Amino acid sequence: MQKITLDMKNISIEFPGVKALKNVDFTTETGVSHALIGANGAGKSTLMKVLSGAYNHYTGEIYFNDEKATIRSPKESKEYGVQIVYQEVDTALIHYLTVAENIMLNHMIESDDKSSIVNWREIYKKSQEILDNMNVKISSKKLVSELSLAEKQMVLIARAISKDCKFLILDEPTAPLSSAETEELFRIVKDLKKKNVGVIFISHRLPELFEICDEITVMRDGEFVVKKDISKTTPNEIVEYMLGRKMDEQFPQKENVIGEKLFEVKNLSDGEMVSEVSFHVNAGEIVGISGLVGAGKTELCKAIFGATPNVTGERILNDKVLSIKSPHEAVKQGIALVPEERRKEGILVSESVAINISVSNLDKFCNASKFLNFSKEKKVAKDMIGSLGIKTPSHEAKVQNLSGGNQQKVAIGKWLVTDSELYIFDEPTKGVDVGAKKDIFELIYSLAKSGKAVIYASCELSEILGITDRVYLMYDGKIVKELKTSDTNEEEILYYSTGGNNSGK
């Protein structure tokens, strides 16, 4: 099979107030898995959006096999065999359509057959064949709205490889996947490489990149830093390239003083996934909720926050049994949730940073006549931008133009304005680089040190061990074990997360 080389030369692009890319070079070829890495805001996703045709106002050139390419639209990019799977899966799928319709969507739209009659049998057959070849156990007739986050990711990958694909771009592909699903994705990537497809990984998970990739390109502040063979470098060296300095200790020193019980859940169920869950969080304590993907962590967080109907059981805050039927009631009673899917549930992507910061507590920004005090909103937004280190040209910048890590800081910042008693973080570092992770960890510690109760839900075991005081492990919608973090390790956490029990140990 003939190799195809991809060369992006002197790529630059600007957005209002931001020069996102500055004369960036990027080179790879088919049959190679290439990691593209950098801190949030480094420009890696922007560079791949240029390649995929999402942005057309860039300067610079793109070449395939030394022949200049014209890519100013997604359609032109696909004609060169470039396919991209974005990190935010929910914005790329049509939930009321079936799996087959989503996989074959491009075929249906771009078909040369102008007949108004759709051969549904063929649509379902072809899509199911693609899924079967990927070893993905999903029915092509199932509605996308019924799928888990991991299954939606697989559907997007199936759509991408359903077309003639020479270069497949995967933006944080393993973020919603379990260990088993990640292994399956890596098997698919290896098969694609054998078929002479070039795979470009955008990811912050360095161990995975060193496992699956052949080459790595590092970017920083919109510029190319270095390209290396993965076998000739180390994770620590890559982190230093990313940050432009030596990596400090990731987790802050624990100085939080743990007080009395502040929040408690008794026999909480949501009628679907969560079943008879009971646990408590003390003032000044960070409690982990961990388990494998699908264990029920996210569902538990939503049930506590009133984002799920038909919740039974008790939620007790400061010795008071709460009546929570909606997120609005949860916020009024002192509970805040930073959700896993930030673009879908955590932020208003098309609004400004200032609006996002103020939206959770508008009363604070209104005068006696209930009119919004814009100068106060502006001041608080600027203060929050400074204290959280949000990289943005101004408080008026749209959140959709910020990097993933800075979007996450905005999602957290809006709750700091409310001064809640209980803070729930669901996978808060998903898609966030090592530098921004440290900022988020320090922020969470500061909440605990101020006497707040914190729930930290994550399947990242290193983070659970690094940041929490105690951890509850979930399996099949139930809490199966409580552990003191300082007395446990990854092996024990994985044992209970996979269904282990005391009698079998």
XYZ file of C-alpha atoms in Angstrom:
505
model
C 0.000 0.000 0.000
C 1.315 3.400 -0.979
C 2.012 5.769 1.888
C 0.376 9.198 1.838
C 2.220 12.029 3.588
C 0.422 14.955 5.199
C 2.234 18.274 5.609
C 0.707 21.366 7.201
C 3.031 24.348 6.791
C 3.007 27.784 8.457
C -0.600 27.461 9.627
C -1.851 30.590 11.393
C -5.339 31.607 12.480
C -6.858 34.372 14.589
C -10.124 34.805 16.453
C -11.355 38.048 18.035
C -8.649 38.971 20.523
C -6.798 35.658 20.164
C -4.018 34.486 17.844
C -4.720 30.765 18.167
C -2.056 29.405 15.801
C 1.271 30.972 14.856
C 3.069 29.478 11.841
C 2.534 25.885 12.947
C 4.064 22.951 11.054
C 2.665 19.423 11.380
C 3.730 16.283 9.530
C 2.523 12.674 9.581
C 1.675 9.848 7.167
C -0.747 6.989 6.675
C -0.136 3.774 8.578
C 1.159 5.747 11.576
C -0.509 6.671 14.870
C 0.549 10.205 15.791
C -0.089 11.912 19.136
C -0.820 15.643 19.120
C -0.489 17.031 22.610
C -0.279 20.316 24.475
C -1.736 22.206 27.405
C -5.297 23.500 27.111
C -5.201 26.466 24.759
C -2.068 25.200 22.987
C -3.947 25.106 19.674
C -3.979 21.371 18.942
C -7.759 21.077 18.442
C -7.736 24.289 16.419
C -5.012 22.887 14.134
C -7.060 19.736 13.518
C -10.191 21.799 12.878
C -8.233 23.586 10.147
C -7.334 20.194 8.663
C -10.949 18.998 8.904
C -12.291 22.129 7.194
C -14.106 23.551 10.215
C -12.171 26.843 9.921
C -11.554 28.479 6.548
C -9.912 31.790 7.474
C -6.449 30.390 8.197
C -3.218 31.184 6.377
C -0.612 28.611 5.378
C -0.636 25.521 3.150
C -1.680 21.882 3.386
C -0.060 19.201 1.219
C -0.789 15.536 0.525
C 2.170 13.749 -1.101
C 3.701 17.167 -1.835
C 0.605 18.272 -3.777
C -1.079 21.392 -2.443
C -4.610 20.773 -1.167
C -7.543 23.171 -0.978
C -9.369 22.650 2.320
C -11.819 25.393 3.243
C -14.832 23.252 4.207
C -15.578 19.867 5.853
C -16.705 18.528 2.467
C -13.347 19.365 0.866
C -11.506 17.811 3.809
C -13.459 14.571 3.488
C -12.678 14.445 -0.231
C -9.014 14.150 0.786
C -9.923 11.304 3.146
C -9.774 13.257 6.412
C -12.321 12.285 9.079
C -12.606 13.718 12.607
C -14.314 12.487 15.767
C -14.815 15.400 18.167
C -14.528 15.141 21.932
C -18.070 16.360 22.677
C -19.989 13.415 21.268
C -23.475 14.720 22.040
C -23.071 17.713 19.752
C -22.102 15.467 16.823
C -24.963 12.948 16.988
C -28.690 13.258 16.276
C -30.325 11.656 19.269
C -33.761 10.966 17.808
C -32.267 8.978 14.918
C -31.091 5.370 15.045
C -27.505 4.196 15.283
C -27.624 3.200 11.597
C -28.925 6.609 10.485
C -26.155 8.355 12.424
C -23.425 6.090 11.053
C -24.642 6.369 7.457
C -25.622 10.039 7.696
C -22.872 11.289 5.386
C -23.618 8.558 2.846
C -27.303 9.535 2.790
C -26.546 13.246 2.427
C -23.750 12.938 -0.131
C -25.158 10.053 -2.181
C -25.140 10.456 -5.975
C -28.470 8.653 -6.060
C -31.026 11.485 -6.195
C -33.950 9.105 -5.672
C -36.202 10.026 -2.765
C -36.452 6.341 -1.786
C -34.068 5.209 0.960
C -33.016 1.567 1.018
C -33.378 1.100 4.763
C -32.467 -2.569 4.674
C -29.123 -1.657 3.085
C -28.569 1.209 5.569
C -29.066 -1.074 8.565
C -27.064 -3.903 7.013
C -24.004 -1.758 6.174
C -23.976 0.009 9.534
C -24.269 -3.273 11.404
C -21.376 -4.714 9.398
C -19.207 -1.745 10.390
C -20.106 -2.192 14.063
C -19.496 -5.943 13.884
C -16.085 -5.401 12.274
C -15.262 -3.048 15.151
C -16.471 -5.739 17.586
C -18.938 -3.223 19.051
C -22.046 -4.861 20.515
C -24.668 -2.267 19.580
C -27.791 -2.837 17.483
C -27.921 -0.557 14.448
C -31.674 -0.160 15.042
C -31.269 1.318 18.518
C -31.959 5.011 19.078
C -28.841 7.065 19.891
C -30.729 8.618 22.832
C -30.688 5.166 24.480
C -26.902 4.768 24.301
C -24.284 5.327 26.976
C -21.602 7.965 26.456
C -19.058 5.269 25.567
C -21.413 3.714 23.004
C -22.001 7.127 21.400
C -18.229 7.521 21.018
C -18.058 4.190 19.203
C -20.903 5.230 16.876
C -18.967 8.375 15.931
C -15.861 6.345 15.159
C -17.983 3.938 13.101
C -19.338 6.910 11.109
C -15.819 8.206 10.476
C -14.434 4.923 9.148
C -17.572 4.171 7.113
C -16.212 6.543 4.440
C -12.918 6.373 2.564
C -10.671 7.345 5.454
C -6.977 8.101 5.003
C -6.462 10.188 8.149
C -8.649 9.712 11.235
C -8.495 12.442 13.903
C -9.595 11.366 17.393
C -10.108 14.211 19.895
C -9.856 12.812 23.461
C -11.291 9.468 22.260
C -10.816 7.517 25.485
C -12.284 10.104 27.873
C -15.721 8.397 28.111
C -14.440 4.829 27.720
C -13.814 2.097 30.279
C -10.541 0.158 30.322
C -12.084 -2.658 28.280
C -13.577 -0.203 25.781
C -10.249 1.615 25.521
C -8.531 -1.680 24.726
C -11.132 -2.295 22.033
C -10.524 1.169 20.583
C -6.790 0.480 20.493
C -7.468 -2.789 18.658
C -9.480 -0.820 16.087
C -6.643 1.701 15.733
C -4.109 -1.079 15.152
C -6.364 -2.582 12.475
C -6.721 0.813 10.786
C -2.933 1.262 10.746
C -2.597 -2.122 9.021
C -5.076 -0.830 6.416
C -2.810 2.191 5.812
C -4.932 4.723 7.727
C -3.118 7.463 9.618
C -4.543 8.071 13.113
C -4.020 11.391 14.903
C -4.691 11.307 18.654
C -5.447 14.479 20.591
C -5.229 13.430 24.224
C -3.965 14.324 27.692
C -3.612 10.708 28.799
C 0.104 10.215 28.362
C 0.291 6.513 29.345
C -2.212 5.669 26.598
C -0.340 7.720 24.018
C 2.904 5.948 24.851
C 1.085 2.633 24.471
C -0.592 3.208 21.103
C 1.290 5.970 19.240
C 4.414 5.901 17.067
C 5.141 9.640 16.977
C 4.275 12.663 19.084
C 4.039 16.388 18.308
C 3.932 18.903 21.164
C 2.370 22.376 20.892
C 2.435 25.284 23.329
C 0.687 28.676 23.147
C -0.351 28.180 19.527
C 3.112 27.204 18.318
C 4.918 24.033 17.311
C 7.425 22.918 19.970
C 8.832 19.532 18.994
C 8.159 16.295 17.106
C 9.604 13.033 18.472
C 9.503 9.297 17.973
C 7.568 8.025 20.974
C 10.250 5.403 21.631
C 12.892 8.119 22.027
C 11.212 10.231 24.689
C 9.524 9.920 28.100
C 6.250 11.160 29.650
C 8.159 13.527 31.954
C 10.047 15.042 29.034
C 6.784 15.545 27.113
C 5.152 17.261 30.112
C 8.103 19.635 30.337
C 7.768 20.438 26.619
C 4.043 21.075 27.148
C 4.474 23.413 30.099
C 7.787 24.970 29.142
C 9.112 24.206 32.632
C 9.700 21.389 35.076
C 6.527 19.704 36.318
C 5.735 20.477 39.979
C 3.921 18.117 42.320
C 0.442 17.662 40.866
C -1.598 17.352 44.056
C -1.415 20.047 46.772
C -0.350 19.092 50.291
C -3.365 18.104 52.371
C -4.097 20.756 54.968
C -7.882 20.491 55.136
C -9.297 20.056 58.644
C -12.177 17.575 58.616
C -15.144 18.560 60.780
C -18.547 17.122 61.616
C -20.943 15.424 59.224
C -22.316 18.048 56.807
C -24.112 16.033 54.121
C -25.667 12.590 54.125
C -27.529 10.377 51.679
C -29.788 7.571 52.933
C -31.157 4.805 50.713
C -31.087 6.962 47.579
C -32.479 5.346 44.402
C -33.394 6.749 41.002
C -35.589 3.854 39.821
C -33.080 2.902 37.118
C -29.337 2.744 37.841
C -28.834 3.969 41.425
C -30.063 1.555 44.087
C -30.267 2.115 47.867
C -27.117 4.252 48.117
C -26.086 5.593 51.513
C -22.977 7.631 52.405
C -21.911 10.836 54.126
C -19.477 13.740 53.687
C -18.001 15.782 56.533
C -17.270 19.491 56.511
C -13.827 20.115 55.021
C -13.688 16.630 53.515
C -13.199 15.473 49.924
C -15.014 12.181 49.392
C -14.439 10.165 46.242
C -17.105 8.239 44.358
C -15.338 5.812 42.072
C -15.945 2.755 39.931
C -15.750 1.641 36.344
C -17.621 3.375 33.499
C -21.302 2.436 33.873
C -21.110 1.829 37.632
C -23.560 4.670 38.314
C -21.320 7.562 39.442
C -22.840 10.143 37.111
C -26.385 8.913 37.783
C -25.775 9.252 41.539
C -24.498 12.813 41.155
C -27.554 13.768 39.112
C -29.916 12.096 41.585
C -28.433 14.092 44.471
C -28.744 17.306 42.440
C -32.394 16.776 41.496
C -31.625 16.293 37.797
C -33.339 12.886 37.787
C -37.083 12.277 38.252
C -38.511 9.692 40.645
C -35.673 9.824 43.182
C -36.428 8.157 46.511
C -34.483 8.234 49.768
C -33.176 11.128 51.840
C -30.667 13.919 51.202
C -29.680 15.607 54.452
C -27.662 18.847 54.632
C -26.778 20.439 57.990
C -29.157 17.990 59.742
C -32.051 19.131 57.541
C -33.850 16.690 55.239
C -34.042 18.371 51.832
C -36.939 18.304 49.410
C -35.333 18.459 45.966
C -37.396 17.987 42.808
C -35.191 19.980 40.428
C -31.653 21.385 40.102
C -33.090 24.831 40.849
C -34.228 23.622 44.280
C -30.851 21.974 44.882
C -29.013 25.233 44.175
C -31.357 27.198 46.482
C -30.598 24.726 49.274
C -26.822 24.908 48.937
C -25.815 22.169 46.471
C -23.717 22.699 43.331
C -22.881 20.221 40.557
C -20.102 20.486 37.965
C -21.296 17.835 35.458
C -19.230 15.449 33.357
C -20.525 16.729 30.001
C -19.652 20.388 30.466
C -20.626 21.662 26.999
C -24.024 19.979 27.176
C -24.902 20.556 30.823
C -22.306 22.740 32.534
C -21.936 25.920 30.491
C -23.762 28.142 28.009
C -21.302 27.789 25.152
C -22.668 30.607 22.992
C -22.691 33.143 25.859
C -19.884 35.207 27.347
C -17.689 34.280 30.286
C -19.406 36.983 32.377
C -22.892 35.618 31.692
C -21.767 32.089 32.554
C -20.248 33.270 35.832
C -23.399 35.120 36.909
C -26.104 32.794 35.619
C -26.267 30.506 38.679
C -26.941 33.362 41.108
C -28.629 36.188 39.236
C -30.152 37.645 42.431
C -26.656 38.632 43.523
C -26.271 40.778 40.397
C -29.697 42.449 40.403
C -30.681 45.719 42.003
C -33.822 46.330 44.061
C -35.876 46.671 40.854
C -34.593 43.251 39.655
C -32.596 44.796 36.822
C -29.197 43.281 36.141
C -26.286 45.359 37.405
C -23.854 44.927 34.510
C -20.968 46.693 36.220
C -21.197 44.313 39.195
C -21.424 41.320 36.855
C -18.333 42.586 35.014
C -16.355 43.102 38.258
C -17.185 39.657 39.669
C -16.405 38.013 36.314
C -13.017 39.759 36.122
C -12.227 38.771 39.718
C -13.150 35.149 38.983
C -11.083 35.127 35.783
C -8.089 36.330 37.796
C -8.512 34.008 40.789
C -9.101 30.892 38.658
C -6.489 31.747 36.032
C -8.995 31.529 33.167
C -7.193 32.212 29.896
C -9.556 34.474 27.949
C -9.082 37.735 26.018
C -11.833 39.341 28.108
C -14.916 38.704 30.232
C -16.994 39.280 27.072
C -15.397 36.403 25.110
C -17.743 33.562 24.175
C -17.066 30.405 26.176
C -17.159 28.258 23.033
C -13.898 29.907 21.929
C -12.041 28.897 25.102
C -10.029 25.702 25.493
C -11.514 22.714 27.303
C -9.631 23.374 30.522
C -10.702 27.007 30.615
C -14.309 26.039 29.887
C -14.105 23.725 32.900
C -12.814 26.576 35.063
C -15.813 28.668 33.964
C -18.138 25.761 34.828
C -16.609 25.677 38.320
C -16.420 29.453 38.723
C -20.150 29.978 38.297
C -20.761 27.868 41.415
C -18.195 29.708 43.516
C -20.402 32.778 43.199
C -23.273 30.878 44.873
C -21.181 29.967 47.953
C -22.760 26.507 48.216
C -22.308 24.072 51.112
C -21.879 20.910 49.036
C -19.876 20.810 45.798
C -20.198 17.790 43.497
C -17.538 17.323 40.805
C -18.265 14.663 38.168
C -15.095 13.799 36.175
C -13.838 17.416 36.539
C -10.516 16.824 34.752
C -11.946 15.108 31.666
C -10.164 16.529 28.622
C -8.016 18.817 30.775
C -4.223 19.094 30.528
C -1.795 18.498 33.389
C -1.314 22.209 34.103
C -5.039 22.965 34.277
C -5.590 19.796 36.335
C -3.306 21.147 39.012
C -5.269 24.419 39.072
C -8.531 22.473 39.477
C -7.088 20.302 42.265
C -5.927 23.408 44.141
C -9.355 24.975 43.720
C -11.069 21.864 45.110
C -8.666 21.807 48.065
C -9.408 25.454 48.777
C -13.116 24.625 48.976
C -12.422 21.843 51.456
C -10.102 24.064 53.519
C -12.903 26.637 53.777
C -15.146 24.002 55.366
C -17.206 22.950 52.362
C -18.182 19.336 51.712
C -16.864 17.998 48.395
C -17.864 14.927 46.384
C -15.298 13.962 43.732
C -16.704 11.398 41.263
C -14.088 9.935 38.941
C -12.838 6.721 37.367
C -9.284 8.149 37.308
C -7.788 6.142 40.172
C -4.634 8.251 40.442
C -6.815 11.311 41.079
C -8.988 9.493 43.619
C -5.847 8.448 45.507
C -4.246 11.881 45.180
C -7.072 14.191 46.160
C -9.658 12.427 48.352
C -9.804 11.662 52.082
C -12.203 8.724 51.772
C -13.652 6.879 48.778
C -16.879 4.971 48.181
C -16.686 2.382 45.414
C -19.672 1.716 43.163
C -20.560 -1.409 41.244
C -23.795 -1.974 39.336
C -25.494 1.096 40.829
C -24.650 0.283 44.453
C -21.935 1.334 46.879
C -20.000 -1.836 47.641
C -17.145 -0.538 49.785
C -15.936 2.470 51.788
C -12.158 2.950 52.069
C -9.859 5.465 53.727
C -7.761 6.775 50.846
C -4.467 6.835 52.730
C -4.887 3.134 53.567
C -5.702 1.821 50.084
C -4.191 1.478 46.617
C -5.202 1.103 42.963
C -5.324 -2.688 43.176
C -7.807 -2.691 46.049
C -9.967 -0.025 44.426
C -10.065 -1.995 41.156
C -10.889 -5.201 43.078
C -14.086 -3.749 44.549
C -14.899 -1.754 41.401
C -15.052 -4.995 39.409
C -17.454 -6.704 41.830
C -15.046 -8.134 44.410
C -16.244 -8.586 47.985
C -14.839 -9.180 51.427
C -15.539 -12.901 51.444
C -13.763 -13.415 48.119
C -10.621 -11.492 49.018
